[in-house]
Short mmCIF file of C-alpha atoms in Angstrom, two decimals:
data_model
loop_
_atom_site.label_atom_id
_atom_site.label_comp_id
_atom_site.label_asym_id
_atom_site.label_seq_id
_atom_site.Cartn_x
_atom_site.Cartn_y
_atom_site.Cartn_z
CA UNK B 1012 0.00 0.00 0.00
CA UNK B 1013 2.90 2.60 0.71
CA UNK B 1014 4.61 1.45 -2.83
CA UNK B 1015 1.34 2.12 -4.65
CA UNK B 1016 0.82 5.49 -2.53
CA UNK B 1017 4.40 6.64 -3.37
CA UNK B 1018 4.04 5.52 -7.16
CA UNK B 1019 0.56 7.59 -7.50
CA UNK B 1020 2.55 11.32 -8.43
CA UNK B 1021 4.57 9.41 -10.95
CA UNK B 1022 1.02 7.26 -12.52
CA UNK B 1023 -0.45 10.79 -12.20
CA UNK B 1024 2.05 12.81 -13.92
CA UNK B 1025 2.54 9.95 -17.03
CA UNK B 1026 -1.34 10.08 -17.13
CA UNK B 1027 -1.39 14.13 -18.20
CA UNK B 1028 1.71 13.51 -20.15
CA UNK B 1029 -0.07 10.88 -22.53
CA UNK B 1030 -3.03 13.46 -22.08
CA UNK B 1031 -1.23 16.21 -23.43
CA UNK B 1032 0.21 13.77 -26.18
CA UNK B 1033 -3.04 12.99 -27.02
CA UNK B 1034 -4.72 16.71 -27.72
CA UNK B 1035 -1.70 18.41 -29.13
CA UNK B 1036 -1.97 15.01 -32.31
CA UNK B 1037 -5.58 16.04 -32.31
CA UNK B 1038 -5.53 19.80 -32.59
CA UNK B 1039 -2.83 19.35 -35.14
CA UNK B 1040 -4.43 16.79 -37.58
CA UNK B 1041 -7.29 19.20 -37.01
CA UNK B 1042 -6.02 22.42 -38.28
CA UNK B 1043 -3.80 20.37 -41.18
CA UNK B 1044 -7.40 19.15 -42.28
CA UNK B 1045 -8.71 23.06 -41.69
CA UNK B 1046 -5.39 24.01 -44.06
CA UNK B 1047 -6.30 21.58 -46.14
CA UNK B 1048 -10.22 22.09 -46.91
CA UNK B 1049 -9.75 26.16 -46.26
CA UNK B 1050 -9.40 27.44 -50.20
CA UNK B 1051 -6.14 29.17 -51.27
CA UNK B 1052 -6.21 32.95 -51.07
CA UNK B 1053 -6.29 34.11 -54.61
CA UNK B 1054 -5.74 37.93 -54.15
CA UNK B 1055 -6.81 40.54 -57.07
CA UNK B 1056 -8.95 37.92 -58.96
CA UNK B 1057 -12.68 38.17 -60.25
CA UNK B 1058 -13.96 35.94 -58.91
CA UNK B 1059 -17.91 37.04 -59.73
CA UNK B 1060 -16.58 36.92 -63.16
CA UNK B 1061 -14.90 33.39 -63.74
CA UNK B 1062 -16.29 31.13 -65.74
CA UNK B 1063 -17.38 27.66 -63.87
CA UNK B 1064 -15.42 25.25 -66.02
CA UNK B 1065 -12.02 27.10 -65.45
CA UNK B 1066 -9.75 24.90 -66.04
CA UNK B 1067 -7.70 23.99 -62.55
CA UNK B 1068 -3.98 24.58 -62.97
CA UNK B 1069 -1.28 23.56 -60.52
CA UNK B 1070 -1.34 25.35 -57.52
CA UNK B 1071 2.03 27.40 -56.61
CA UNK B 1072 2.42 30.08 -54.52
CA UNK B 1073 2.84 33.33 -55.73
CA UNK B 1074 5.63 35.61 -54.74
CA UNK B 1075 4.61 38.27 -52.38
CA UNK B 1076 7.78 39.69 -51.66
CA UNK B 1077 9.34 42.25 -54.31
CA UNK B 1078 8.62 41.42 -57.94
CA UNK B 1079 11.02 42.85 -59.73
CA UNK B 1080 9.22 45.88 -61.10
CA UNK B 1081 11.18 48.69 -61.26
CA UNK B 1082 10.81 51.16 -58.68
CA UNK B 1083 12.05 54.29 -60.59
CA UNK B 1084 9.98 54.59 -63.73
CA UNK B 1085 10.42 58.15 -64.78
CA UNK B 1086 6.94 60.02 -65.18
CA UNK B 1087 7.44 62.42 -67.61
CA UNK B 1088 5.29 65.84 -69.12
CA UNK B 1089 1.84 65.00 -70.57
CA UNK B 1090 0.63 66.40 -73.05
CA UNK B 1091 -3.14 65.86 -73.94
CA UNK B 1092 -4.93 67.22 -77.11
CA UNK B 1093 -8.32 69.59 -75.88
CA UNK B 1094 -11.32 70.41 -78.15
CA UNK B 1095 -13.53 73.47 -78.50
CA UNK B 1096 -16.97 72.15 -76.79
CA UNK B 1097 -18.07 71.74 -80.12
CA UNK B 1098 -15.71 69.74 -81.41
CA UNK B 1099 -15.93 67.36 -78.39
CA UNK B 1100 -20.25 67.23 -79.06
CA UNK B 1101 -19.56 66.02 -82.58
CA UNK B 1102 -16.33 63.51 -82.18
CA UNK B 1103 -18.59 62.09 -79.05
CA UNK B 1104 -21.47 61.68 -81.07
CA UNK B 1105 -19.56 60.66 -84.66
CA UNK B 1106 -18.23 57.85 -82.72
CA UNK B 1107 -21.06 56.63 -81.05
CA UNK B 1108 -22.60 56.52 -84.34
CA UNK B 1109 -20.03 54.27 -85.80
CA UNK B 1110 -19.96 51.99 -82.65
CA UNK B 1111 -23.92 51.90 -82.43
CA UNK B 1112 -23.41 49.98 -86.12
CA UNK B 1113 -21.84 47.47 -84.15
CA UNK B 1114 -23.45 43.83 -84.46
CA UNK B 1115 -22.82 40.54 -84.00
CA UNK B 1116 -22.02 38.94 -87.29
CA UNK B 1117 -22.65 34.98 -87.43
CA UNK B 1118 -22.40 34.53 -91.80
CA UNK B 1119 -18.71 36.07 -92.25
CA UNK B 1120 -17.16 35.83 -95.66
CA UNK B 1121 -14.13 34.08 -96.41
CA UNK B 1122 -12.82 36.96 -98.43
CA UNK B 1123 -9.22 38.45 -97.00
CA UNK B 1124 -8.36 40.72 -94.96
CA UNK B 1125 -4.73 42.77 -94.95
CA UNK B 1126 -2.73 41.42 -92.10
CA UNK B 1127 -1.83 44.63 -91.26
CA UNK B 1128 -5.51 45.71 -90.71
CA UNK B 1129 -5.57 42.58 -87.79
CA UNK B 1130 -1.69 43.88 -86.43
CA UNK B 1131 -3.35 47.71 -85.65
CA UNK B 1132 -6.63 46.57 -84.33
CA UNK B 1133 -4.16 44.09 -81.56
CA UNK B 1134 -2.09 46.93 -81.04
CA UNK B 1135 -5.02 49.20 -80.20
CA UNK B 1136 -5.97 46.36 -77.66
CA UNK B 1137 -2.72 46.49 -75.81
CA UNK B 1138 -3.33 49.86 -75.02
CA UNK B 1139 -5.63 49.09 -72.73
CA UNK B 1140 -5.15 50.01 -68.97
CA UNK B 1141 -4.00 47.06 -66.60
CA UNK B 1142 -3.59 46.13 -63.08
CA UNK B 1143 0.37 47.83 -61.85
CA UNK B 1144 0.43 48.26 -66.10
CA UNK B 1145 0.82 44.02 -65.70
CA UNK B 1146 -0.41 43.79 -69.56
CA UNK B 1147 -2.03 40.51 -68.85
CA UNK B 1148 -3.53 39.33 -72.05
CA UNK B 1149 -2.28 37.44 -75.43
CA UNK B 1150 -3.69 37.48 -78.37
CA UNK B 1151 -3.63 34.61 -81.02
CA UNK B 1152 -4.28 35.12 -84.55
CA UNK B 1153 -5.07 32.25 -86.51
CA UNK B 1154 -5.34 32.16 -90.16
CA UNK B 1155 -4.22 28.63 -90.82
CA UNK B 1156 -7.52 26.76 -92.22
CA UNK B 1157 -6.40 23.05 -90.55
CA UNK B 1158 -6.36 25.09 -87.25
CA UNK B 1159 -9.24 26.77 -87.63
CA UNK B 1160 -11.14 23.59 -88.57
CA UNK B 1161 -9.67 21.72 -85.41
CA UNK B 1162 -11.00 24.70 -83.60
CA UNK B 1163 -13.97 24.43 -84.93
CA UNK B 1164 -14.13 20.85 -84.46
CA UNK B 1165 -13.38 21.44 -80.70
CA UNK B 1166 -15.94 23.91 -79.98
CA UNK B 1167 -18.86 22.59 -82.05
CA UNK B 1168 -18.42 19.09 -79.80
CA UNK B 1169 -18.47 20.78 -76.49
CA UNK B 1170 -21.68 22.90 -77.79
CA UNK B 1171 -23.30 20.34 -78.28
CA UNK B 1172 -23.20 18.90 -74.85
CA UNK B 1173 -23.80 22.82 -73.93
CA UNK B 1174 -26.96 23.22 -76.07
CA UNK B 1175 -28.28 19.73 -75.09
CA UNK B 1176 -27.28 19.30 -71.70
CA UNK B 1177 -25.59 21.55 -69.49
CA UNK B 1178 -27.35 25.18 -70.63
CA UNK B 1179 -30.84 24.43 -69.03
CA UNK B 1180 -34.07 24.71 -71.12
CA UNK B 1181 -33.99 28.69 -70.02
CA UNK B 1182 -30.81 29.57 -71.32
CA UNK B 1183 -31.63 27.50 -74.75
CA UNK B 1184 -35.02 28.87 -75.31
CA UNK B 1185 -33.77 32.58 -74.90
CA UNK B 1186 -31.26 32.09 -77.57
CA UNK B 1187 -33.72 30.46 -79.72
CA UNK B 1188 -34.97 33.79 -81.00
CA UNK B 1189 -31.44 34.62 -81.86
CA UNK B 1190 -31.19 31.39 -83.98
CA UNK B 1191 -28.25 30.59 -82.83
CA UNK B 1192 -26.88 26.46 -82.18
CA UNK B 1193 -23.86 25.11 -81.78
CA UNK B 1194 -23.09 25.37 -85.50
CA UNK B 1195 -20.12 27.36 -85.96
CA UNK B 1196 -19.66 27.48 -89.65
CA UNK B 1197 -18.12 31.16 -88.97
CA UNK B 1198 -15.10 29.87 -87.49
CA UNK B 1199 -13.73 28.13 -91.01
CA UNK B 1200 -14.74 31.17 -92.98
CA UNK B 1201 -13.52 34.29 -91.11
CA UNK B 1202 -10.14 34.91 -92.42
CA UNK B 1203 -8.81 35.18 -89.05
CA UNK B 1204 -10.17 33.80 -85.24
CA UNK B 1205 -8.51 35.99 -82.47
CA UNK B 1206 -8.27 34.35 -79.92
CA UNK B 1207 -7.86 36.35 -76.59
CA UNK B 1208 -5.60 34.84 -73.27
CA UNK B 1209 -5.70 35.95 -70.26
CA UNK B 1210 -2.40 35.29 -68.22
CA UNK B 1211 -4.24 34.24 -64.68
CA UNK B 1212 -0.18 35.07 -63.48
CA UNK B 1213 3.51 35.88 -64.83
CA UNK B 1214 6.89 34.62 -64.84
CA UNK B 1215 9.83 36.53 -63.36
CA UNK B 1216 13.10 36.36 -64.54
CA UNK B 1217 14.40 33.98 -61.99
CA UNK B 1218 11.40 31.70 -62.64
CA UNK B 1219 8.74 32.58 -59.71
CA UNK B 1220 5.31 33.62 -60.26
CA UNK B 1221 4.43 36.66 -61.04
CA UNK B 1222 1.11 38.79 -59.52
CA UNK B 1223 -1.10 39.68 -62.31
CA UNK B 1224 -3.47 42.40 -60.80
CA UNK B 1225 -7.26 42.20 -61.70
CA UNK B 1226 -6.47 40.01 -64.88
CA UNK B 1227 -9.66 39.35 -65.68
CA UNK B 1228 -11.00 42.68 -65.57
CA UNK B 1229 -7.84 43.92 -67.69
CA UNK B 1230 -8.71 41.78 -69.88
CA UNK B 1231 -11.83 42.18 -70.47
CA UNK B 1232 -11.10 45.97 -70.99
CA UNK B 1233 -8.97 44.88 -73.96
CA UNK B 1234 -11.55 42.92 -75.41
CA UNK B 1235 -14.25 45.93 -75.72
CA UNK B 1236 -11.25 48.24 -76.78
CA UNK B 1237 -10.61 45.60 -79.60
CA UNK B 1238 -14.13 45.44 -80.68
CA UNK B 1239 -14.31 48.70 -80.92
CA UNK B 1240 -11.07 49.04 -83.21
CA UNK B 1241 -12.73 46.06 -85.61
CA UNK B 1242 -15.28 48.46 -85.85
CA UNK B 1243 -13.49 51.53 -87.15
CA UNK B 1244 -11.55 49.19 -89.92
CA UNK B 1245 -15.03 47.82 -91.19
CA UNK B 1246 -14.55 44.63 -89.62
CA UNK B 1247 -17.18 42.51 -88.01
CA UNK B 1248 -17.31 39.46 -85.37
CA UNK B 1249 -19.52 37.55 -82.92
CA UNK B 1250 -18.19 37.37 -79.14
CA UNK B 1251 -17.61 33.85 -79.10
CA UNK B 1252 -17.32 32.24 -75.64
CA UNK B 1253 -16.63 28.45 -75.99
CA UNK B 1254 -17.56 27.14 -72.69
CA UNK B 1255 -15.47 24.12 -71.59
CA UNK B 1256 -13.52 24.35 -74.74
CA UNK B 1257 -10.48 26.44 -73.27
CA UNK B 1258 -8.05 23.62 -71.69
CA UNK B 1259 -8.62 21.96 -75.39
CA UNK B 1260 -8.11 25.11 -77.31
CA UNK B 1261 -5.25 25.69 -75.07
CA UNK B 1262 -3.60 22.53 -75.78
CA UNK B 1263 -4.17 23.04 -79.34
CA UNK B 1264 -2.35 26.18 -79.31
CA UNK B 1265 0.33 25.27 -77.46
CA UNK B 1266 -0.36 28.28 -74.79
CA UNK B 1267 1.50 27.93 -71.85
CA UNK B 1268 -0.44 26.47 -68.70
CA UNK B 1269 -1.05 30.41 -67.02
CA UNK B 1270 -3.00 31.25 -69.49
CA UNK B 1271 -6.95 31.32 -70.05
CA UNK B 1272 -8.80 31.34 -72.88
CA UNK B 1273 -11.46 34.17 -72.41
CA UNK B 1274 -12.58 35.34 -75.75
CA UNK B 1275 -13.05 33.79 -79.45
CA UNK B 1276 -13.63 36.43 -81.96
CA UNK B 1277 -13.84 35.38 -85.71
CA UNK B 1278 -12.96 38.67 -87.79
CA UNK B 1279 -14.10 39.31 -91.03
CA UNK B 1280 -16.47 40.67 -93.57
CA UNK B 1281 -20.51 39.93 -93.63
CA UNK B 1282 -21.38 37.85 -96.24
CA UNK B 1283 -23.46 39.80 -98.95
CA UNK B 1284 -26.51 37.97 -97.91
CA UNK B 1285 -25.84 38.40 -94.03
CA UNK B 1286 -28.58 38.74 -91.60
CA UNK B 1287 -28.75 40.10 -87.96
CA UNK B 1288 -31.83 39.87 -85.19
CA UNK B 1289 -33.82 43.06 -85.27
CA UNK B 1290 -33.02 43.95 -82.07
CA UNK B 1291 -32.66 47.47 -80.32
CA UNK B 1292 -30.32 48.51 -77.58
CA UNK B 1293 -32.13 50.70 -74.29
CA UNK B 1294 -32.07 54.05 -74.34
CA UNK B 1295 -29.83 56.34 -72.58
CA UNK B 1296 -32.10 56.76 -69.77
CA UNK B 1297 -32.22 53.43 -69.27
CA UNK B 1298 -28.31 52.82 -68.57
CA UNK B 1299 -27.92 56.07 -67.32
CA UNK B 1300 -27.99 57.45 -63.25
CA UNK B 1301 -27.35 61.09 -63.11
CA UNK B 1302 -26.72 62.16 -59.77
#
């Protein structure tokens, strides 16, 4: 009885020991499970704006620390052109009435285009403002007809299953008066399919990841400042977005795996017998909040 009452502290004290074991292995498979289901922070991306079949690439962490921007850009004079009132009233309203021409083109000819027509338009684009002037966007041109059929053959498979199955009898019955299906004859007879990237992050010199600020958005900026230089050449297109087609197309392309396909815009001229929905666009009042 006095052994077992002298060994008590010792049982006692190996007891908590083992209890202590026992809840530090618990709390820590805990919060590795709570690191592990808890999503990765993905800082300056839109996320309201991704599309649902984004194609997962390999998770790496991006490089917080300095990323080799240079710190002393020199900001120098600008100089800015200013109009008379009047002049402003009529280039405003000149150029909305070229961009209210502006429709969505589905019978494009095959007839050419100048290349250099297609190498101003892109140029325009990459004018566009970025996130910390990141520039986060490629644009393919393809004019090769084997490509553009494999394209073609790509998308028109995976609208298919769109049209049929994953779209919902909403979505399909509210493009019905559009006649549109998930025939793309278009993309064999534009001259050229432009096919816009967006680079979800860069490279740095040294081989780490790069931050691309608000790359989506950027993009997408791009994208109406390119429509709207297709517009001023005489050039027409249809804002193509081939849902679940961009890890293909990307493949196809050989685009490198930080890049996104976001836009497919076949560029050409209408066909001479050409026809668009009769549609109008809401007025001003309608768009407009004037506070």
């Amino acid at each position: 009885m006095a052994l077992f009452s002298s060994l008590t502290p010792v049982f006692i004290a190996i007891i908590c020991v083992l209890i202590g074991v026992i809840l530090k292995k618990t709390n820590g498979e805990k919060e590795k499970h709570e690191t592990k289901s808890k999503p990765l922070s993905r800082p300056w991306v839109d996320e309201d704006l991704k599309d649902g079949t984004d194609h997962h690439l390999e998770e790496e962490e991006v490089d917080e620390e300095w990323q080799g921007l240079d710190e002393n850009v020199a900001h120098v004079p600008f100089f800015a052109e200013r109009y008379s009132e009047a002049e402003m009233i009529k280039r405003s309203q000149t150029f909305y009435e070229l961009l209210n021409k502006r429709r969505s083109v589905r019978f494009l000819s095959d007839e050419p285009v100048p290349r250099e027509v297609i190498d101003n338009v892109i140029r325009t684009a990459g004018t566009s403002p970025s996130g910390a002037h990141t520039e986060p966007w490629t644009f393919v041109v393809v004019q090769d007809p084997y490509l553009k059929h494999k394209i073609r053959e790509i998308v028109e498979e995976e609208e298919e299953i769109n049209y049929k199955k994953r779209m919902g009898d909403r979505w399909v019955n509210d493009l019905k008066r559009l006649r549109t299906n998930w025939i793309k004859e278009y993309l064999d007879t534009a001259p050229y399919l432009i096919l816009i990237f967006k680079q979800v992050y860069g490279r740095l010199p040294n081989g780490k990841k790069k931050t691309h600020y608000y790359n989506e958005i950027s993009v997408s900026i791009a994208c109406g400042i390119l429509l709207a230089a297709l517009q001023n050449a005489g050039l027409y297109t249809v804002t193509s977005t081939p849902l679940n087609c961009g890890p293909q197309l990307r493949v196809l392309l050989q685009r490198p795996a930080n890049e996104k396909l976001l836009l497919l815009l076949p560029v050409g001229y209408p066909k001479k017998d050409a026809t668009v929905p009769a549609l109008t666009r809401k007025p001003l009042e309608d768009i407009m909040v004037l506070m």
